[in-house]
PDB file of C-alpha atoms in Angstrom:
ATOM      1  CA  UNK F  64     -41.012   2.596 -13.726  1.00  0.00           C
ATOM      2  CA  UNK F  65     -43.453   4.343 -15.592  1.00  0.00           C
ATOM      3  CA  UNK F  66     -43.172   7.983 -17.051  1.00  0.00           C
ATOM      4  CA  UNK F  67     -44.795   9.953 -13.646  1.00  0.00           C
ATOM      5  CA  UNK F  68     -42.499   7.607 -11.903  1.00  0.00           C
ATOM      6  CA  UNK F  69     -39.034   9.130 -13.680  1.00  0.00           C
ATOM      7  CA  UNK F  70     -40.304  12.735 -14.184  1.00  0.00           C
ATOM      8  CA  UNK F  71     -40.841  12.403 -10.153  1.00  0.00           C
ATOM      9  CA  UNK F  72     -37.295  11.501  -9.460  1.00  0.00           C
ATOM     10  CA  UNK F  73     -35.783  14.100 -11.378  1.00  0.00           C
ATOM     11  CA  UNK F  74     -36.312  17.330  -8.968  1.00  0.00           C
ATOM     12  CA  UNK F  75     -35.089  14.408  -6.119  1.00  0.00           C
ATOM     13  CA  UNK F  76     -31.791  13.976  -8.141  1.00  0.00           C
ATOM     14  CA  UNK F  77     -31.733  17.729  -8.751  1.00  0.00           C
ATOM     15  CA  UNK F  78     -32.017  18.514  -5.109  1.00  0.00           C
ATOM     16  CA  UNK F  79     -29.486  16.358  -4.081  1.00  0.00           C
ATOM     17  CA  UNK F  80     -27.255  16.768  -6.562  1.00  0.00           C
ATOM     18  CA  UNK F  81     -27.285  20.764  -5.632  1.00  0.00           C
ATOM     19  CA  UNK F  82     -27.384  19.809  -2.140  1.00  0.00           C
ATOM     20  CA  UNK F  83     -24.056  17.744  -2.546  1.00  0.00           C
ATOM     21  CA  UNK F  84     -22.657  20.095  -4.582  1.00  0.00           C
ATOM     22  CA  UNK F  85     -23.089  22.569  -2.255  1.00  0.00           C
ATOM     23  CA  UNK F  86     -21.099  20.704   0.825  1.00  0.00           C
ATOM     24  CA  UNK F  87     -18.279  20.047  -1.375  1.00  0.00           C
ATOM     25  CA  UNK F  88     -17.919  23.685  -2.632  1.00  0.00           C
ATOM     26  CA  UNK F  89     -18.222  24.511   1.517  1.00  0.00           C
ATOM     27  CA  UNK F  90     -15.219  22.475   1.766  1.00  0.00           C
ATOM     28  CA  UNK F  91     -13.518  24.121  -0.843  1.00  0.00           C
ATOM     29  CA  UNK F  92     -14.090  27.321   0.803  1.00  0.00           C
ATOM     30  CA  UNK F  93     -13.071  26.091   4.070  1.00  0.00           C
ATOM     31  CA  UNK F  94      -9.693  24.570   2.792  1.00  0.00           C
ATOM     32  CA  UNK F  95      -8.788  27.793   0.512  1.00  0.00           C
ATOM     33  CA  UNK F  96      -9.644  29.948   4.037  1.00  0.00           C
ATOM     34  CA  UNK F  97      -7.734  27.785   5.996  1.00  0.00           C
ATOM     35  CA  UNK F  98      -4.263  27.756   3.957  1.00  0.00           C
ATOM     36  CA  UNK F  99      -4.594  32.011   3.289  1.00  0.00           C
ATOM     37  CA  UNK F 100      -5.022  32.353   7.305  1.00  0.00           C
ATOM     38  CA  UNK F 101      -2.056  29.569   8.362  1.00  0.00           C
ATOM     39  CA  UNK F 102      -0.306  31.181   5.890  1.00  0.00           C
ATOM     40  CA  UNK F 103      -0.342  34.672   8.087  1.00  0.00           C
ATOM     41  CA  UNK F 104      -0.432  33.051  10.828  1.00  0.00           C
ATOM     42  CA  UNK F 105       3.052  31.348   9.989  1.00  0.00           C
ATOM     43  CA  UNK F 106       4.549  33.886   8.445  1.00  0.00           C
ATOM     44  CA  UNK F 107       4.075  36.387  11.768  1.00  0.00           C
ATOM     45  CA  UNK F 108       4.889  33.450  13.795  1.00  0.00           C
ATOM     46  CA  UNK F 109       8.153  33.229  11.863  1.00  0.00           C
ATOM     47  CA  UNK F 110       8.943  36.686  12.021  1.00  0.00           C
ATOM     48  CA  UNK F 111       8.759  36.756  15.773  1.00  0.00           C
ATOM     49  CA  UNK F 112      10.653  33.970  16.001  1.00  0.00           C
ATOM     50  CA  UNK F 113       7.825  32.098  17.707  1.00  0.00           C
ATOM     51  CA  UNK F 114       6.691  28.685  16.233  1.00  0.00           C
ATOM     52  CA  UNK F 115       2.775  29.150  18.292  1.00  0.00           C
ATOM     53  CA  UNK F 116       1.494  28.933  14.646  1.00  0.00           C
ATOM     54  CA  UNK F 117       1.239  25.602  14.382  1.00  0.00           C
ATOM     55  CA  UNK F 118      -1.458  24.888  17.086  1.00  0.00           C
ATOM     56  CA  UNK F 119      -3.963  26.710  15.579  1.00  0.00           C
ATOM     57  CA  UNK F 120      -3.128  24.901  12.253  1.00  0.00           C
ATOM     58  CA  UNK F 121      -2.995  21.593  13.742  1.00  0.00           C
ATOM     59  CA  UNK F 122      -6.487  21.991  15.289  1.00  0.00           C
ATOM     60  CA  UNK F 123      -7.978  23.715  12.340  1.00  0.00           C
ATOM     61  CA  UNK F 124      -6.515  21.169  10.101  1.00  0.00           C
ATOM     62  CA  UNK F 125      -8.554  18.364  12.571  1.00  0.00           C
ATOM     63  CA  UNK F 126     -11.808  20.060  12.108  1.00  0.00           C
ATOM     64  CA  UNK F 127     -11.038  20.499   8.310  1.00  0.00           C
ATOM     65  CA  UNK F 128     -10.141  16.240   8.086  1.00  0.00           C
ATOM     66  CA  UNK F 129     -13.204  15.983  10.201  1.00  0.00           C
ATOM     67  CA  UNK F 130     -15.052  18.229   7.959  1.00  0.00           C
ATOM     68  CA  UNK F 131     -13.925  16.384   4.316  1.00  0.00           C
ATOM     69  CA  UNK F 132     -14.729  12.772   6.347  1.00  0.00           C
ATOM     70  CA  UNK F 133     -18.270  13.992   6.541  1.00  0.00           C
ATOM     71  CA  UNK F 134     -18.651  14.935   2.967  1.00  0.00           C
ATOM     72  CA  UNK F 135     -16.324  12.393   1.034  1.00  0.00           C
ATOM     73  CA  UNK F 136     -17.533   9.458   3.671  1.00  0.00           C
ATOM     74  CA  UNK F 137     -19.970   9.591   5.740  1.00  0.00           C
ATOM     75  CA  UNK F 138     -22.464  11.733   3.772  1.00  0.00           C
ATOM     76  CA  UNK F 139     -25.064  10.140   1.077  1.00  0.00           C
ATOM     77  CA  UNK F 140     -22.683   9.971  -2.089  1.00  0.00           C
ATOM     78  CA  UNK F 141     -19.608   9.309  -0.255  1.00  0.00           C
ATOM     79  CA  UNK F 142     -17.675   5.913  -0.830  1.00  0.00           C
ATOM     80  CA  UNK F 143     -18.380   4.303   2.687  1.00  0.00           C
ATOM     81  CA  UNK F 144     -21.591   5.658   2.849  1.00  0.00           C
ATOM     82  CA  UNK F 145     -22.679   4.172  -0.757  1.00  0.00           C
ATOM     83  CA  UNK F 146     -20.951   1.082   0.337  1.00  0.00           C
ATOM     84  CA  UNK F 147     -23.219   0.651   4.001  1.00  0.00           C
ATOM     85  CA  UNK F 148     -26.126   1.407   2.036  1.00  0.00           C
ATOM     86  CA  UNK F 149     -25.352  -0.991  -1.039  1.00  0.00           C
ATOM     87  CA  UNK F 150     -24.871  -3.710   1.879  1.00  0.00           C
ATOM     88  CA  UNK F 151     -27.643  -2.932   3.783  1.00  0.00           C
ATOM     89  CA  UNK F 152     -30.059  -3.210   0.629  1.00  0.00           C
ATOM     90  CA  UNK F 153     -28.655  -6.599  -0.467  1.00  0.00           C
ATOM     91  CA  UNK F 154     -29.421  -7.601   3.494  1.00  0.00           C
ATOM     92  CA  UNK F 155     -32.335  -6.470   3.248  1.00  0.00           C
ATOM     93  CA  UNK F 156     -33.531  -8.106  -0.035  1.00  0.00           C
ATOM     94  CA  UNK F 157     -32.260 -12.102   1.200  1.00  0.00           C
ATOM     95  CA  UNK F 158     -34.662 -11.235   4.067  1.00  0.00           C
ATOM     96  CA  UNK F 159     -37.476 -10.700   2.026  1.00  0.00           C
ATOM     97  CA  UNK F 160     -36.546 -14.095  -0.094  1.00  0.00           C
ATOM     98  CA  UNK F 161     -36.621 -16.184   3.291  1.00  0.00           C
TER      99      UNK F 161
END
């Protein structure tokens, strides 16, 4: 790789470096939001000696799993993801041997 080649790459890496960055701080977000709501939503459930809180916490809590499966493993940078790809390039490379 020549010099052009690596000062090239660099914004690439920047971008989606940011761009993962950014999906994991959305996360973060989303979890802290989720536990100060189901908090409330608890607590007045409690106090009304209702337990309906904990269906809106069980199916926020799926889409926040589903949520952290897409960033932590499914998106580019994620184990499983890095691990497809990793297997899909050595696959690729015998092919090219044959």
């Amino acid at each position: 790789m020549n010099h052009t080649d690596t000062n090239s790459a660099r914004p690439d890496l920047e971008r989606i470096a940011r761009r993962r960055a950014g999906a994991k701080m959305g996360w973060y977000i989303h979890a802290f939001v989720y536990v100060l709501v189901n908090v409330g939503l608890v607590t007045i459930s409690a106090a009304n000696g209702h337990s309906w809180a904990m269906y809106p916490l069980m199916g926020w809590g799926l889409g926040l799993l589903i949520h952290g499966a897409v960033i932590w493993l499914l998106a580019p940078g994620g184990g499983f993801y890095d691990r497809l790809l990793e297997r899909e390039r050595r696959a690729l490379g015998a092919g090219d041997r044959g």
